[in-house]
PDB file of C-alpha atoms in Angstrom:
ATOM      1  CA  MET A  17     157.355 333.110 257.276  1.00 38.00           C
ATOM      2  CA  VAL A  18     154.521 333.328 255.057  1.00 36.00           C
ATOM      3  CA  GLN A  19     154.398 336.874 253.052  1.00 38.00           C
ATOM      4  CA  ARG A  20     152.080 338.056 250.548  1.00 41.00           C
ATOM      5  CA  HIS A  21     151.695 341.615 249.234  1.00 40.00           C
ATOM      6  CA  PHE A  22     148.076 342.767 248.183  1.00 41.00           C
ATOM      7  CA  SER A  23     147.345 345.359 245.817  1.00 42.00           C
ATOM      8  CA  ASN A  24     147.194 348.997 246.878  1.00 42.00           C
ATOM      9  CA  SER A  25     143.558 349.043 247.259  1.00 42.00           C
ATOM     10  CA  CYS A  26     144.281 345.923 249.759  1.00 42.00           C
ATOM     11  CA  GLU A  27     146.529 347.938 251.831  1.00 46.00           C
ATOM     12  CA  ASP A  28     144.702 350.920 253.042  1.00 46.00           C
ATOM     13  CA  TRP A  29     142.821 351.038 255.822  1.00 44.00           C
ATOM     14  CA  ALA A  30     139.002 350.896 254.560  1.00 47.00           C
ATOM     15  CA  ALA A  31     140.287 347.301 252.654  1.00 52.00           C
ATOM     16  CA  PHE A  32     141.813 346.623 256.061  1.00 50.00           C
ATOM     17  CA  HIS A  33     138.012 346.977 257.969  1.00 54.00           C
ATOM     18  CA  GLY A  34     136.297 345.258 254.720  1.00 55.00           C
ATOM     19  CA  TRP A  35     138.400 342.341 255.245  1.00 52.00           C
ATOM     20  CA  ASN A  36     137.604 342.752 259.418  1.00 55.00           C
ATOM     21  CA  ASN A  37     134.042 342.966 258.791  1.00 58.00           C
ATOM     22  CA  ARG A  38     133.649 339.845 256.715  1.00 55.00           C
ATOM     23  CA  PHE A  39     135.954 337.849 259.025  1.00 52.00           C
ATOM     24  CA  SER A  40     133.377 338.629 261.665  1.00 53.00           C
ATOM     25  CA  LEU A  41     130.442 337.663 259.461  1.00 51.00           C
ATOM     26  CA  GLU A  42     131.771 334.443 257.922  1.00 53.00           C
ATOM     27  CA  PHE A  43     133.155 332.924 261.407  1.00 52.00           C
ATOM     28  CA  LYS A  44     130.494 333.968 264.095  1.00 54.00           C
ATOM     29  CA  ILE A  45     129.750 331.098 266.130  1.00 54.00           C
ATOM     30  CA  SER A  46     126.778 329.781 267.998  1.00 54.00           C
ATOM     31  CA  ARG A  47     126.614 326.673 270.030  1.00 57.00           C
ATOM     32  CA  LYS A  48     125.826 324.768 272.967  1.00 61.00           C
ATOM     33  CA  ASP A  49     128.034 323.258 275.819  1.00 59.00           C
ATOM     34  CA  HIS A  50     128.609 319.708 275.934  1.00 55.00           C
ATOM     35  CA  ASN A  51     129.234 317.512 278.975  1.00 60.00           C
ATOM     36  CA  ILE A  52     131.851 315.103 278.696  1.00 56.00           C
ATOM     37  CA  MET A  53     132.018 313.696 281.996  1.00 54.00           C
ATOM     38  CA  LYS A  54     130.459 310.073 281.408  1.00 58.00           C
ATOM     39  CA  ASN A  55     133.405 309.428 278.619  1.00 59.00           C
ATOM     40  CA  ASN A  56     136.091 307.388 280.696  1.00 72.00           C
ATOM     41  CA  PHE A  57     139.267 309.238 281.223  1.00 78.00           C
ATOM     42  CA  ALA A  58     141.509 306.271 281.135  1.00 78.00           C
ATOM     43  CA  SER A  59     144.050 307.135 278.495  1.00 84.00           C
ATOM     44  CA  PRO A  60     148.039 306.784 279.313  1.00 92.00           C
ATOM     45  CA  PRO A  61     150.098 309.815 279.783  1.00 94.00           C
ATOM     46  CA  ILE A  62     151.401 311.476 276.408  1.00 96.00           C
ATOM     47  CA  MET A  63     155.082 309.792 276.250  1.00 96.00           C
ATOM     48  CA  LYS A  64     158.101 311.643 274.576  1.00 96.00           C
ATOM     49  CA  GLU A  65     158.190 308.922 271.634  1.00 96.00           C
ATOM     50  CA  GLU A  66     154.797 310.291 270.735  1.00 96.00           C
ATOM     51  CA  VAL A  67     155.821 313.887 270.750  1.00 96.00           C
ATOM     52  CA  GLU A  68     158.966 312.867 268.772  1.00 96.00           C
ATOM     53  CA  THR A  69     156.664 310.782 266.332  1.00 95.00           C
ATOM     54  CA  ALA A  70     154.313 313.946 265.569  1.00 94.00           C
ATOM     55  CA  ILE A  71     157.310 316.263 265.073  1.00 94.00           C
ATOM     56  CA  LYS A  72     158.580 313.998 262.667  1.00 92.00           C
ATOM     57  CA  LYS A  73     155.273 314.293 260.610  1.00 90.00           C
ATOM     58  CA  MET A  74     155.489 318.481 260.301  1.00 91.00           C
ATOM     59  CA  LYS A  75     156.806 319.613 257.640  1.00 89.00           C
ATOM     60  CA  HIS A  76     159.593 321.975 258.159  1.00 90.00           C
ATOM     61  CA  GLY A  77     160.054 325.873 257.120  1.00 91.00           C
ATOM     62  CA  LYS A  78     156.132 326.210 257.866  1.00 91.00           C
ATOM     63  CA  ALA A  79     154.801 330.066 259.217  1.00 90.00           C
ATOM     64  CA  THR A  80     154.793 330.000 263.140  1.00 91.00           C
ATOM     65  CA  GLY A  81     151.376 330.810 264.843  1.00 90.00           C
ATOM     66  CA  PRO A  82     151.375 333.760 267.403  1.00 90.00           C
ATOM     67  CA  ASP A  83     153.766 332.116 269.688  1.00 90.00           C
ATOM     68  CA  ASN A  84     156.488 332.190 267.303  1.00 90.00           C
ATOM     69  CA  ILE A  85     157.564 329.196 268.378  1.00 92.00           C
ATOM     70  CA  SER A  86     159.031 326.779 265.159  1.00 93.00           C
ATOM     71  CA  VAL A  87     159.106 323.092 265.288  1.00 93.00           C
ATOM     72  CA  GLU A  88     162.607 323.611 264.145  1.00 94.00           C
ATOM     73  CA  LEU A  89     163.287 325.268 267.244  1.00 93.00           C
ATOM     74  CA  ILE A  90     161.326 322.569 269.086  1.00 93.00           C
ATOM     75  CA  GLU A  91     164.381 320.021 267.310  1.00 92.00           C
ATOM     76  CA  ALA A  92     167.321 322.274 267.674  1.00 93.00           C
ATOM     77  CA  LEU A  93     166.691 322.061 271.659  1.00 91.00           C
ATOM     78  CA  GLU A  94     166.548 318.214 271.300  1.00 91.00           C
ATOM     79  CA  ASP A  95     165.890 316.156 274.237  1.00 92.00           C
ATOM     80  CA  PHE A  96     165.754 319.159 276.548  1.00 93.00           C
ATOM     81  CA  GLY A  97     162.877 320.330 274.171  1.00 92.00           C
ATOM     82  CA  ILE A  98     161.158 317.326 273.537  1.00 94.00           C
ATOM     83  CA  GLY A  99     161.198 316.999 277.051  1.00 94.00           C
ATOM     84  CA  LYS A 100     159.680 320.292 278.196  1.00 94.00           C
ATOM     85  CA  VAL A 101     157.151 320.178 275.101  1.00 95.00           C
ATOM     86  CA  THR A 102     155.823 316.689 276.686  1.00 96.00           C
ATOM     87  CA  HIS A 103     155.680 318.124 280.335  1.00 96.00           C
ATOM     88  CA  LEU A 104     153.459 320.899 278.819  1.00 96.00           C
ATOM     89  CA  LEU A 105     151.355 318.527 276.599  1.00 96.00           C
ATOM     90  CA  ASN A 106     150.571 316.807 279.681  1.00 96.00           C
ATOM     91  CA  GLU A 107     149.847 319.452 282.024  1.00 96.00           C
ATOM     92  CA  ILE A 108     147.220 320.411 279.015  1.00 95.00           C
ATOM     93  CA  TYR A 109     145.924 316.992 278.528  1.00 95.00           C
ATOM     94  CA  ASP A 110     145.178 316.198 282.042  1.00 93.00           C
ATOM     95  CA  THR A 111     143.588 319.629 282.939  1.00 92.00           C
ATOM     96  CA  GLY A 112     141.899 319.907 279.717  1.00 91.00           C
ATOM     97  CA  GLN A 113     143.176 323.611 280.254  1.00 92.00           C
ATOM     98  CA  ILE A 114     144.735 325.269 276.811  1.00 92.00           C
ATOM     99  CA  PRO A 115     147.105 328.461 277.249  1.00 91.00           C
ATOM    100  CA  THR A 116     145.491 331.162 275.730  1.00 89.00           C
ATOM    101  CA  ASP A 117     148.172 331.681 273.347  1.00 88.00           C
ATOM    102  CA  LEU A 118     148.161 328.100 272.110  1.00 92.00           C
ATOM    103  CA  SER A 119     144.391 328.433 271.017  1.00 90.00           C
ATOM    104  CA  LYS A 120     145.141 331.356 269.209  1.00 90.00           C
ATOM    105  CA  SER A 121     145.379 331.806 265.096  1.00 90.00           C
ATOM    106  CA  ILE A 122     146.236 334.381 262.280  1.00 90.00           C
ATOM    107  CA  PHE A 123     144.216 334.299 259.142  1.00 88.00           C
ATOM    108  CA  ILE A 124     146.057 335.322 256.177  1.00 87.00           C
ATOM    109  CA  ALA A 125     144.360 336.019 252.993  1.00 84.00           C
ATOM    110  CA  LEU A 126     146.221 334.898 249.787  1.00 84.00           C
ATOM    111  CA  PRO A 127     144.789 335.762 246.459  1.00 84.00           C
ATOM    112  CA  LYS A 128     143.761 333.201 244.431  1.00 83.00           C
ATOM    113  CA  LYS A 129     144.198 334.976 241.163  1.00 81.00           C
ATOM    114  CA  PRO A 130     147.065 337.455 240.645  1.00 81.00           C
ATOM    115  CA  GLY A 131     145.647 341.214 240.851  1.00 75.00           C
ATOM    116  CA  GLY A 132     142.458 340.266 242.883  1.00 71.00           C
ATOM    117  CA  THR A 133     141.502 343.082 244.910  1.00 73.00           C
ATOM    118  CA  GLU A 134     137.637 341.467 246.302  1.00 76.00           C
ATOM    119  CA  CYS A 135     137.516 339.405 249.282  1.00 73.00           C
ATOM    120  CA  GLU A 136     135.876 336.771 247.474  1.00 74.00           C
ATOM    121  CA  LEU A 137     139.371 336.625 245.271  1.00 78.00           C
ATOM    122  CA  HIS A 138     141.241 335.320 248.252  1.00 80.00           C
ATOM    123  CA  ARG A 139     141.548 332.309 250.224  1.00 80.00           C
ATOM    124  CA  THR A 140     142.458 332.146 253.829  1.00 80.00           C
ATOM    125  CA  ILE A 141     145.235 330.265 255.281  1.00 84.00           C
ATOM    126  CA  SER A 142     145.408 329.748 259.454  1.00 85.00           C
ATOM    127  CA  LEU A 143     148.672 329.843 261.324  1.00 90.00           C
ATOM    128  CA  MET A 144     148.601 328.172 264.333  1.00 91.00           C
ATOM    129  CA  SER A 145     151.225 327.122 266.926  1.00 93.00           C
ATOM    130  CA  HIS A 146     153.502 324.495 266.284  1.00 95.00           C
ATOM    131  CA  ILE A 147     153.014 323.302 269.883  1.00 95.00           C
ATOM    132  CA  THR A 148     149.158 323.221 269.228  1.00 94.00           C
ATOM    133  CA  LYS A 149     149.706 320.978 266.311  1.00 94.00           C
ATOM    134  CA  ILE A 150     152.079 318.535 267.916  1.00 96.00           C
ATOM    135  CA  LEU A 151     149.065 317.863 270.639  1.00 95.00           C
ATOM    136  CA  LEU A 152     146.324 317.443 267.658  1.00 93.00           C
ATOM    137  CA  LYS A 153     148.600 315.339 266.104  1.00 93.00           C
ATOM    138  CA  ILE A 154     149.029 313.092 269.354  1.00 95.00           C
ATOM    139  CA  ILE A 155     145.197 313.048 269.640  1.00 94.00           C
ATOM    140  CA  MET A 156     144.481 312.143 266.090  1.00 90.00           C
ATOM    141  CA  LEU A 157     147.216 309.487 266.124  1.00 90.00           C
ATOM    142  CA  ARG A 158     145.090 308.278 269.506  1.00 91.00           C
ATOM    143  CA  ILE A 159     141.722 308.337 268.026  1.00 89.00           C
ATOM    144  CA  ARG A 160     142.362 307.500 264.486  1.00 86.00           C
ATOM    145  CA  ASN A 161     141.312 303.606 264.928  1.00 82.00           C
ATOM    146  CA  LYS A 162     137.862 304.431 266.074  1.00 83.00           C
ATOM    147  CA  ILE A 163     137.453 307.039 263.627  1.00 84.00           C
ATOM    148  CA  LYS A 164     138.605 304.860 260.583  1.00 82.00           C
ATOM    149  CA  LEU A 165     135.942 302.420 260.900  1.00 81.00           C
ATOM    150  CA  GLU A 166     133.133 304.894 260.579  1.00 80.00           C
ATOM    151  CA  ILE A 167     134.809 306.518 257.182  1.00 83.00           C
ATOM    152  CA  ALA A 168     133.281 305.253 254.081  1.00 83.00           C
ATOM    153  CA  LYS A 169     135.207 302.841 252.081  1.00 83.00           C
ATOM    154  CA  GLU A 170     134.168 305.279 249.047  1.00 82.00           C
ATOM    155  CA  GLN A 171     135.665 307.794 250.779  1.00 83.00           C
ATOM    156  CA  CYS A 172     139.391 309.197 248.872  1.00 82.00           C
ATOM    157  CA  GLY A 173     139.908 312.346 250.792  1.00 78.00           C
ATOM    158  CA  PHE A 174     142.062 312.578 253.697  1.00 75.00           C
ATOM    159  CA  VAL A 175     142.644 309.129 254.110  1.00 80.00           C
ATOM    160  CA  GLU A 176     145.753 307.593 254.322  1.00 79.00           C
ATOM    161  CA  ASP A 177     146.897 305.183 251.051  1.00 83.00           C
ATOM    162  CA  LYS A 178     144.038 306.972 249.101  1.00 85.00           C
ATOM    163  CA  GLY A 179     143.874 309.917 246.958  1.00 85.00           C
ATOM    164  CA  THR A 180     142.060 311.917 243.893  1.00 85.00           C
ATOM    165  CA  SER A 181     144.113 309.412 241.440  1.00 90.00           C
ATOM    166  CA  ASN A 182     141.832 306.432 242.927  1.00 89.00           C
ATOM    167  CA  ALA A 183     138.851 308.112 242.705  1.00 89.00           C
ATOM    168  CA  ILE A 184     139.525 308.845 238.901  1.00 92.00           C
ATOM    169  CA  TYR A 185     140.612 305.571 237.871  1.00 93.00           C
ATOM    170  CA  ILE A 186     137.246 304.194 239.328  1.00 92.00           C
ATOM    171  CA  LEU A 187     135.379 306.793 237.693  1.00 92.00           C
ATOM    172  CA  ARG A 188     137.291 306.028 234.413  1.00 95.00           C
ATOM    173  CA  THR A 189     136.410 302.207 234.962  1.00 96.00           C
ATOM    174  CA  LEU A 190     133.096 302.660 235.728  1.00 94.00           C
ATOM    175  CA  ILE A 191     133.018 304.593 232.709  1.00 95.00           C
ATOM    176  CA  GLU A 192     134.404 302.132 230.267  1.00 96.00           C
ATOM    177  CA  ARG A 193     132.213 299.492 231.590  1.00 96.00           C
ATOM    178  CA  ALA A 194     129.314 301.144 230.838  1.00 96.00           C
ATOM    179  CA  LEU A 195     130.548 302.348 227.265  1.00 95.00           C
ATOM    180  CA  GLU A 196     131.137 298.543 226.477  1.00 96.00           C
ATOM    181  CA  VAL A 197     127.562 297.555 227.264  1.00 96.00           C
ATOM    182  CA  GLN A 198     125.537 300.844 226.069  1.00 94.00           C
ATOM    183  CA  LYS A 199     124.881 301.819 229.464  1.00 94.00           C
ATOM    184  CA  ASP A 200     124.732 305.544 230.424  1.00 93.00           C
ATOM    185  CA  VAL A 201     126.506 306.898 233.238  1.00 92.00           C
ATOM    186  CA  TYR A 202     125.251 309.475 235.379  1.00 93.00           C
ATOM    187  CA  LEU A 203     127.562 312.054 237.424  1.00 90.00           C
ATOM    188  CA  CYS A 204     126.410 314.358 240.820  1.00 89.00           C
ATOM    189  CA  PHE A 205     128.781 317.116 240.872  1.00 85.00           C
ATOM    190  CA  ILE A 206     128.174 318.793 244.495  1.00 82.00           C
ATOM    191  CA  ASP A 207     130.252 322.156 244.855  1.00 78.00           C
ATOM    192  CA  TYR A 208     130.593 322.536 248.857  1.00 74.00           C
ATOM    193  CA  THR A 209     131.233 325.940 249.568  1.00 70.00           C
ATOM    194  CA  LYS A 210     133.750 327.267 252.982  1.00 67.00           C
ATOM    195  CA  ALA A 211     133.243 323.315 254.234  1.00 66.00           C
ATOM    196  CA  PHE A 212     135.456 323.673 257.123  1.00 65.00           C
ATOM    197  CA  ASP A 213     134.267 327.235 258.060  1.00 64.00           C
ATOM    198  CA  ARG A 214     130.986 326.248 258.765  1.00 68.00           C
ATOM    199  CA  VAL A 215     131.000 322.581 260.472  1.00 72.00           C
ATOM    200  CA  ARG A 216     128.719 322.125 263.322  1.00 77.00           C
ATOM    201  CA  HIS A 217     130.795 321.751 266.545  1.00 78.00           C
ATOM    202  CA  ASP A 218     127.911 320.667 268.431  1.00 80.00           C
ATOM    203  CA  GLU A 219     127.321 317.226 266.038  1.00 82.00           C
ATOM    204  CA  ILE A 220     131.068 316.909 265.536  1.00 83.00           C
ATOM    205  CA  ILE A 221     131.282 316.403 269.884  1.00 84.00           C
ATOM    206  CA  THR A 222     128.060 314.573 269.580  1.00 85.00           C
ATOM    207  CA  GLN A 223     129.388 311.951 267.410  1.00 84.00           C
ATOM    208  CA  LEU A 224     132.755 311.830 268.697  1.00 85.00           C
ATOM    209  CA  LYS A 225     130.961 310.858 272.000  1.00 85.00           C
ATOM    210  CA  GLN A 226     129.015 307.660 270.429  1.00 85.00           C
ATOM    211  CA  LEU A 227     132.226 306.511 269.395  1.00 86.00           C
ATOM    212  CA  ASN A 228     133.063 306.352 272.748  1.00 84.00           C
ATOM    213  CA  ILE A 229     136.618 308.557 272.223  1.00 87.00           C
ATOM    214  CA  ASP A 230     138.384 308.732 275.593  1.00 89.00           C
ATOM    215  CA  GLY A 231     137.289 311.489 277.736  1.00 88.00           C
ATOM    216  CA  LYS A 232     140.865 313.051 277.657  1.00 92.00           C
ATOM    217  CA  ASP A 233     140.915 313.033 274.176  1.00 92.00           C
ATOM    218  CA  LEU A 234     137.600 314.315 273.425  1.00 90.00           C
ATOM    219  CA  ARG A 235     137.992 316.996 276.432  1.00 91.00           C
ATOM    220  CA  ILE A 236     140.963 318.622 274.123  1.00 92.00           C
ATOM    221  CA  ILE A 237     139.257 318.346 270.678  1.00 90.00           C
ATOM    222  CA  LYS A 238     135.980 320.355 272.392  1.00 89.00           C
ATOM    223  CA  THR A 239     138.108 322.807 274.317  1.00 89.00           C
ATOM    224  CA  MET A 240     140.125 323.554 271.045  1.00 88.00           C
ATOM    225  CA  TYR A 241     136.629 324.103 269.489  1.00 85.00           C
ATOM    226  CA  TRP A 242     135.065 326.409 272.027  1.00 86.00           C
ATOM    227  CA  GLU A 243     137.880 328.337 273.098  1.00 86.00           C
ATOM    228  CA  GLN A 244     140.018 328.627 270.004  1.00 86.00           C
ATOM    229  CA  THR A 245     140.394 332.499 268.594  1.00 88.00           C
ATOM    230  CA  ALA A 246     141.418 334.129 265.383  1.00 87.00           C
ATOM    231  CA  ALA A 247     142.674 337.550 263.828  1.00 88.00           C
ATOM    232  CA  MET A 248     142.781 338.243 260.332  1.00 86.00           C
ATOM    233  CA  ARG A 249     146.544 340.033 259.363  1.00 86.00           C
ATOM    234  CA  ILE A 250     146.567 342.028 256.580  1.00 81.00           C
ATOM    235  CA  GLU A 251     150.175 343.131 255.538  1.00 78.00           C
ATOM    236  CA  ASN A 252     151.359 344.705 259.276  1.00 79.00           C
ATOM    237  CA  LYS A 253     147.405 345.144 260.050  1.00 83.00           C
ATOM    238  CA  THR A 254     145.903 342.953 262.528  1.00 83.00           C
ATOM    239  CA  SER A 255     142.313 342.700 264.076  1.00 85.00           C
ATOM    240  CA  THR A 256     141.054 342.006 267.428  1.00 85.00           C
ATOM    241  CA  PHE A 257     141.186 338.133 268.245  1.00 86.00           C
ATOM    242  CA  GLN A 258     137.843 336.775 268.394  1.00 84.00           C
ATOM    243  CA  ASP A 259     136.040 333.337 268.713  1.00 80.00           C
ATOM    244  CA  ILE A 260     135.718 331.128 265.572  1.00 74.00           C
ATOM    245  CA  LYS A 261     133.473 328.644 264.259  1.00 63.00           C
ATOM    246  CA  ALA A 262     135.773 326.950 261.781  1.00 58.00           C
ATOM    247  CA  VAL A 263     137.910 323.561 262.220  1.00 56.00           C
ATOM    248  CA  PHE A 264     141.498 323.151 262.282  1.00 53.00           C
ATOM    249  CA  SER A 265     141.567 322.867 258.311  1.00 44.00           C
ATOM    250  CA  PRO A 266     143.305 321.323 257.039  1.00 38.00           C
ATOM    251  CA  GLN A 267     145.022 320.519 260.054  1.00 42.00           C
ATOM    252  CA  ILE A 268     145.302 317.158 261.694  1.00 42.00           C
ATOM    253  CA  SER A 269     141.769 316.293 263.515  1.00 47.00           C
ATOM    254  CA  SER A 270     139.516 318.241 261.075  1.00 46.00           C
ATOM    255  CA  PRO A 271     139.640 315.723 258.010  1.00 43.00           C
ATOM    256  CA  SER A 272     138.573 312.489 259.840  1.00 50.00           C
ATOM    257  CA  THR A 273     136.218 314.319 262.119  1.00 51.00           C
ATOM    258  CA  GLN A 274     134.787 315.953 259.212  1.00 46.00           C
ATOM    259  CA  HIS A 275     134.114 313.014 256.779  1.00 47.00           C
ATOM    260  CA  HIS A 276     132.437 310.933 259.738  1.00 47.00           C
ATOM    261  CA  HIS A 277     130.131 314.064 260.091  1.00 45.00           C
ATOM    262  CA  ASP A 278     129.899 314.612 256.399  1.00 46.00           C
ATOM    263  CA  ASP A 279     128.823 310.508 256.232  1.00 44.00           C
ATOM    264  CA  ASP A 280     126.365 310.974 258.964  1.00 47.00           C
ATOM    265  CA  ASP A 281     124.514 313.970 257.067  1.00 46.00           C
ATOM    266  CA  ASP A 282     124.309 311.884 254.182  1.00 42.00           C
ATOM    267  CA  ASP A 283     122.528 309.083 256.258  1.00 40.00           C
ATOM    268  CA  ASP A 284     120.151 312.034 257.552  1.00 39.00           C
ATOM    269  CA  ASP A 285     119.779 313.521 254.020  1.00 37.00           C
ATOM    270  CA  ASP A 286     120.517 316.612 255.445  1.00 37.00           C
ATOM    271  CA  ASP A 287     121.936 319.331 253.134  1.00 36.00           C
ATOM    272  CA  ASP A 288     124.938 321.596 254.647  1.00 37.00           C
ATOM    273  CA  ASP A 289     127.358 323.756 253.019  1.00 36.00           C
ATOM    274  CA  ASP A 290     131.247 322.100 253.276  1.00 36.00           C
ATOM    275  CA  ASP A 291     134.404 321.987 251.903  1.00 37.00           C
ATOM    276  CA  ASP A 292     137.032 324.865 250.910  1.00 39.00           C
ATOM    277  CA  ASP A 293     140.922 324.856 252.207  1.00 38.00           C
ATOM    278  CA  LYS A 294     142.302 327.344 254.506  1.00 39.00           C
TER     279      LYS A 294
END
């Protein structure tokens, strides 16, 4: 379980209410509904093997969400646990209805530097149900091939078999070649702010519909975005749960859908604030 201690000024109720007010403002949301009935609903049921694969991809020792069910507990129940989770996920997948407890997250603030007392000097992480993570991993694996085709080849972040080292190597090679021929190299640094907290859900759903994502997969993603709630926890104090506008960062479906959204914004020359971790 993740446990962090704040300085004295962050332990009193005044600090807690300050965080709670900031939380309400940062994640306040406004969006329209989306009709996804035109998308086909031909996806096959979720298989036990898909659940097992998703669980294997999850790291152990991670804090649980509000339901307090860990992936280790599911694994310990072996076939019985896998079977129960598979049945539950198929109920969700077929109906598009996600139990309230599975759509809740707890936000915890961690200091970026020791001794920081202001909200801006902390970053937030979200604790989500491990069962929800399993479902989202399965959805992501199912839609990944369609989304991968839309991600620019220059993209290195959140892309399989790519990373920062790839981008650094390309940049260094360009600079070395430019120096050889005495040419200037211009670098543009864009400091995105709170990317995953400011993604427009309407745009994500619209673009996924254009990719002809299966209706069941799209419905689950939409339901999670539209019905997700979160609360802020400071020490032993927890705020009330409220609707939020963030995506599941750095969870499962967000990186791929977010980068497809960013690529589309670039084409439209739309200036949007984005990129922080949570």
